[in-house]
mmCIF file of C-alpha atoms in Angstrom:
data_model
loop_
_atom_site.group_PDB
_atom_site.id
_atom_site.type_symbol
_atom_site.label_atom_id
_atom_site.label_comp_id
_atom_site.label_asym_id
_atom_site.label_seq_id
_atom_site.Cartn_x
_atom_site.Cartn_y
_atom_site.Cartn_z
ATOM 1 C CA UNK N 23 30.656 -24.148 -7.706
ATOM 2 C CA UNK N 24 29.418 -24.079 -4.741
ATOM 3 C CA UNK N 25 26.750 -22.523 -2.554
ATOM 4 C CA UNK N 26 27.417 -20.636 0.987
ATOM 5 C CA UNK N 27 24.889 -19.634 2.862
ATOM 6 C CA UNK N 28 25.774 -17.713 5.496
ATOM 7 C CA UNK N 29 23.674 -16.076 8.630
ATOM 8 C CA UNK N 30 19.711 -17.599 7.375
ATOM 9 C CA UNK N 31 19.904 -19.723 10.465
ATOM 10 C CA UNK N 32 19.849 -16.506 12.103
ATOM 11 C CA UNK N 33 17.573 -14.695 10.115
ATOM 12 C CA UNK N 34 15.278 -17.444 10.029
ATOM 13 C CA UNK N 35 15.359 -18.043 13.681
ATOM 14 C CA UNK N 36 12.841 -17.032 16.336
ATOM 15 C CA UNK N 37 12.877 -14.353 18.579
ATOM 16 C CA UNK N 38 12.466 -15.660 21.183
ATOM 17 C CA UNK N 39 15.232 -18.100 20.452
ATOM 18 C CA UNK N 40 17.869 -15.338 20.078
ATOM 19 C CA UNK N 41 20.276 -14.227 22.345
ATOM 20 C CA UNK N 42 19.386 -10.804 24.943
ATOM 21 C CA UNK N 43 21.865 -8.985 22.577
ATOM 22 C CA UNK N 44 20.520 -9.785 19.462
ATOM 23 C CA UNK N 45 20.151 -6.235 17.743
ATOM 24 C CA UNK N 46 16.050 -4.947 17.705
ATOM 25 C CA UNK N 47 14.852 -3.166 14.276
ATOM 26 C CA UNK N 48 12.606 -0.701 15.134
ATOM 27 C CA UNK N 49 10.937 1.084 12.439
ATOM 28 C CA UNK N 50 12.206 4.448 11.090
ATOM 29 C CA UNK N 51 10.192 7.285 8.910
ATOM 30 C CA UNK N 52 12.113 8.423 5.538
ATOM 31 C CA UNK N 53 9.744 10.098 3.685
ATOM 32 C CA UNK N 54 6.430 12.477 4.223
ATOM 33 C CA UNK N 55 2.752 11.258 3.824
ATOM 34 C CA UNK N 56 2.380 12.589 0.240
ATOM 35 C CA UNK N 57 5.761 10.468 -0.590
ATOM 36 C CA UNK N 58 4.341 7.661 0.784
ATOM 37 C CA UNK N 59 1.126 8.345 -0.997
ATOM 38 C CA UNK N 60 2.858 8.750 -4.906
ATOM 39 C CA UNK N 61 5.522 6.044 -4.225
ATOM 40 C CA UNK N 62 2.947 3.179 -2.886
ATOM 41 C CA UNK N 63 -0.029 3.682 -2.005
ATOM 42 C CA UNK N 64 -1.446 5.860 -5.778
ATOM 43 C CA UNK N 65 0.770 3.237 -8.280
ATOM 44 C CA UNK N 66 -1.298 -0.125 -6.096
ATOM 45 C CA UNK N 67 -5.043 1.684 -6.279
ATOM 46 C CA UNK N 68 -3.879 2.173 -10.106
ATOM 47 C CA UNK N 69 -3.674 -1.225 -10.581
ATOM 48 C CA UNK N 70 -6.621 -1.989 -8.963
ATOM 49 C CA UNK N 71 -8.533 0.394 -10.793
ATOM 50 C CA UNK N 72 -7.162 -0.722 -13.809
ATOM 51 C CA UNK N 73 -8.298 -4.469 -13.612
ATOM 52 C CA UNK N 74 -11.674 -3.210 -13.286
ATOM 53 C CA UNK N 75 -11.729 -2.305 -16.601
ATOM 54 C CA UNK N 76 -8.601 -4.254 -18.470
ATOM 55 C CA UNK N 77 -9.076 -8.452 -17.457
ATOM 56 C CA UNK N 78 -5.737 -8.064 -15.871
ATOM 57 C CA UNK N 79 -5.596 -12.087 -17.500
ATOM 58 C CA UNK N 80 -5.522 -10.614 -21.085
ATOM 59 C CA UNK N 81 -2.565 -8.193 -20.267
ATOM 60 C CA UNK N 82 0.245 -8.713 -22.467
ATOM 61 C CA UNK N 83 3.840 -9.514 -20.850
ATOM 62 C CA UNK N 84 5.996 -6.313 -21.884
ATOM 63 C CA UNK N 85 9.304 -6.913 -24.211
ATOM 64 C CA UNK N 86 11.561 -6.942 -21.504
ATOM 65 C CA UNK N 87 8.821 -7.909 -18.443
ATOM 66 C CA UNK N 88 11.955 -7.319 -15.784
ATOM 67 C CA UNK N 89 12.601 -3.566 -16.534
ATOM 68 C CA UNK N 90 8.880 -2.539 -16.957
ATOM 69 C CA UNK N 91 7.445 0.085 -14.938
ATOM 70 C CA UNK N 92 3.667 -1.307 -15.490
ATOM 71 C CA UNK N 93 3.171 -4.080 -12.667
ATOM 72 C CA UNK N 94 0.255 -4.971 -14.936
ATOM 73 C CA UNK N 95 3.128 -5.905 -17.615
ATOM 74 C CA UNK N 96 6.253 -7.184 -15.445
ATOM 75 C CA UNK N 97 7.341 -10.169 -14.296
ATOM 76 C CA UNK N 98 5.017 -10.593 -11.742
ATOM 77 C CA UNK N 99 2.030 -9.424 -14.093
ATOM 78 C CA UNK N 100 -1.536 -9.892 -14.292
ATOM 79 C CA UNK N 101 -4.006 -10.678 -11.397
ATOM 80 C CA UNK N 102 -0.970 -11.617 -9.647
ATOM 81 C CA UNK N 103 0.030 -7.587 -9.859
ATOM 82 C CA UNK N 104 -3.187 -7.175 -8.496
ATOM 83 C CA UNK N 105 -2.831 -9.271 -5.951
ATOM 84 C CA UNK N 106 0.058 -7.892 -4.793
ATOM 85 C CA UNK N 107 -0.965 -4.337 -5.151
ATOM 86 C CA UNK N 108 -3.993 -5.212 -2.917
ATOM 87 C CA UNK N 109 -1.178 -6.773 -0.807
ATOM 88 C CA UNK N 110 0.759 -2.996 -0.903
ATOM 89 C CA UNK N 111 -2.041 -1.671 0.631
ATOM 90 C CA UNK N 112 -3.016 -3.282 3.490
ATOM 91 C CA UNK N 113 0.919 -3.610 4.592
ATOM 92 C CA UNK N 114 1.659 0.376 3.806
ATOM 93 C CA UNK N 115 -1.759 0.836 6.094
ATOM 94 C CA UNK N 116 1.027 -0.204 9.193
ATOM 95 C CA UNK N 117 3.523 2.901 7.103
ATOM 96 C CA UNK N 118 0.402 5.693 7.773
ATOM 97 C CA UNK N 119 0.411 4.745 12.011
ATOM 98 C CA UNK N 120 4.853 4.731 11.927
ATOM 99 C CA UNK N 121 5.451 7.536 15.192
ATOM 100 C CA UNK N 122 7.535 10.225 13.840
ATOM 101 C CA UNK N 123 6.002 10.804 10.234
ATOM 102 C CA UNK N 124 5.417 14.207 8.474
ATOM 103 C CA UNK N 125 2.371 15.766 6.328
ATOM 104 C CA UNK N 126 3.536 17.855 3.045
ATOM 105 C CA UNK N 127 3.375 20.978 4.946
ATOM 106 C CA UNK N 128 5.400 19.604 7.968
ATOM 107 C CA UNK N 129 2.634 19.145 10.224
ATOM 108 C CA UNK N 130 2.722 15.600 11.709
ATOM 109 C CA UNK N 131 0.227 12.523 10.740
ATOM 110 C CA UNK N 132 -2.609 12.483 13.174
ATOM 111 C CA UNK N 133 -1.642 9.056 14.226
ATOM 112 C CA UNK N 134 -3.741 9.268 17.731
ATOM 113 C CA UNK N 135 -6.503 11.047 16.478
ATOM 114 C CA UNK N 136 -9.135 8.349 16.194
ATOM 115 C CA UNK N 137 -10.502 8.667 13.036
ATOM 116 C CA UNK N 138 -7.502 8.557 11.683
ATOM 117 C CA UNK N 139 -6.827 5.300 13.010
ATOM 118 C CA UNK N 140 -10.183 3.426 11.771
ATOM 119 C CA UNK N 141 -9.474 4.609 8.202
ATOM 120 C CA UNK N 142 -6.064 3.437 8.510
ATOM 121 C CA UNK N 143 -8.171 -0.002 9.241
ATOM 122 C CA UNK N 144 -10.654 0.609 6.523
ATOM 123 C CA UNK N 145 -7.397 0.852 4.272
ATOM 124 C CA UNK N 146 -5.742 -2.255 5.394
ATOM 125 C CA UNK N 147 -8.996 -4.075 4.486
ATOM 126 C CA UNK N 148 -9.649 -2.576 1.804
ATOM 127 C CA UNK N 149 -6.124 -3.562 0.745
ATOM 128 C CA UNK N 150 -7.195 -7.624 1.918
ATOM 129 C CA UNK N 151 -10.750 -7.192 -0.319
ATOM 130 C CA UNK N 152 -8.574 -6.663 -3.087
ATOM 131 C CA UNK N 153 -5.799 -8.808 -2.853
ATOM 132 C CA UNK N 154 -9.023 -11.365 -1.790
ATOM 133 C CA UNK N 155 -10.663 -10.336 -5.217
ATOM 134 C CA UNK N 156 -7.777 -10.654 -7.670
ATOM 135 C CA UNK N 157 -7.368 -14.086 -6.533
ATOM 136 C CA UNK N 158 -10.859 -14.838 -7.406
ATOM 137 C CA UNK N 159 -9.597 -13.988 -10.722
ATOM 138 C CA UNK N 160 -13.001 -11.822 -11.113
ATOM 139 C CA UNK N 161 -13.335 -8.447 -12.756
ATOM 140 C CA UNK N 162 -16.793 -8.320 -11.058
ATOM 141 C CA UNK N 163 -15.449 -8.902 -7.994
ATOM 142 C CA UNK N 164 -12.308 -6.529 -8.660
ATOM 143 C CA UNK N 165 -15.521 -3.659 -9.023
ATOM 144 C CA UNK N 166 -16.735 -4.609 -5.060
ATOM 145 C CA UNK N 167 -13.418 -4.207 -4.174
ATOM 146 C CA UNK N 168 -12.543 -0.958 -5.865
ATOM 147 C CA UNK N 169 -15.493 0.657 -4.236
ATOM 148 C CA UNK N 170 -14.678 -0.754 -0.901
ATOM 149 C CA UNK N 171 -10.953 1.150 -1.819
ATOM 150 C CA UNK N 172 -12.568 4.474 -2.887
ATOM 151 C CA UNK N 173 -14.899 4.672 0.285
ATOM 152 C CA UNK N 174 -11.481 4.233 2.178
ATOM 153 C CA UNK N 175 -9.116 6.966 0.466
ATOM 154 C CA UNK N 176 -12.195 8.866 0.195
ATOM 155 C CA UNK N 177 -12.800 9.248 4.264
ATOM 156 C CA UNK N 178 -9.293 10.319 5.253
ATOM 157 C CA UNK N 179 -9.259 12.729 2.168
ATOM 158 C CA UNK N 180 -11.994 14.212 2.862
ATOM 159 C CA UNK N 181 -11.050 15.319 6.124
ATOM 160 C CA UNK N 182 -7.490 15.784 6.021
ATOM 161 C CA UNK N 183 -6.364 15.926 2.678
ATOM 162 C CA UNK N 184 -9.247 17.833 0.442
ATOM 163 C CA UNK N 185 -9.593 21.044 2.644
ATOM 164 C CA UNK N 186 -10.122 25.050 2.682
ATOM 165 C CA UNK N 187 -6.271 26.134 2.695
ATOM 166 C CA UNK N 188 -4.855 23.440 0.122
ATOM 167 C CA UNK N 189 -1.589 22.111 1.105
ATOM 168 C CA UNK N 190 -0.415 23.744 4.061
ATOM 169 C CA UNK N 191 -3.707 23.032 6.052
ATOM 170 C CA UNK N 192 -3.361 18.962 5.513
ATOM 171 C CA UNK N 193 -3.259 16.870 8.034
ATOM 172 C CA UNK N 194 -4.734 19.233 11.152
#
């Protein structure tokens, strides 16, 4: 059998080395803010919170880890799942400032607001704190990182989510 790599050099070439006609990628929004929260931030946060009370090193891998829906028991489980969850939060912060994203009620995500930008940075910092704590494999460090994450989430939720009027009044 022969392994053929097609286009790998172009995919890895730095942008400066590409020709003038090379296609560019732009960020595109596919889900609203609630979908982003439910699909990335909520599951990643739960992995971090779980690591406070359960040592990820003691979590048994699923019988078929490649199809486990629990990150802690999956192929990349244990402390690696906690590291990945921290990175997911930090990277998802970038998705919270992509222009064009809407809140669940159809209002634009307030990416221009100074407090939104500050709290997105707080989430990014919290994700990296969780990542670094997971690298240390210390539940005590995860308690501290979880506190940073809880604060980052609460800052934004208190202003934009937990508002009088519920969903119709969010993100305003």
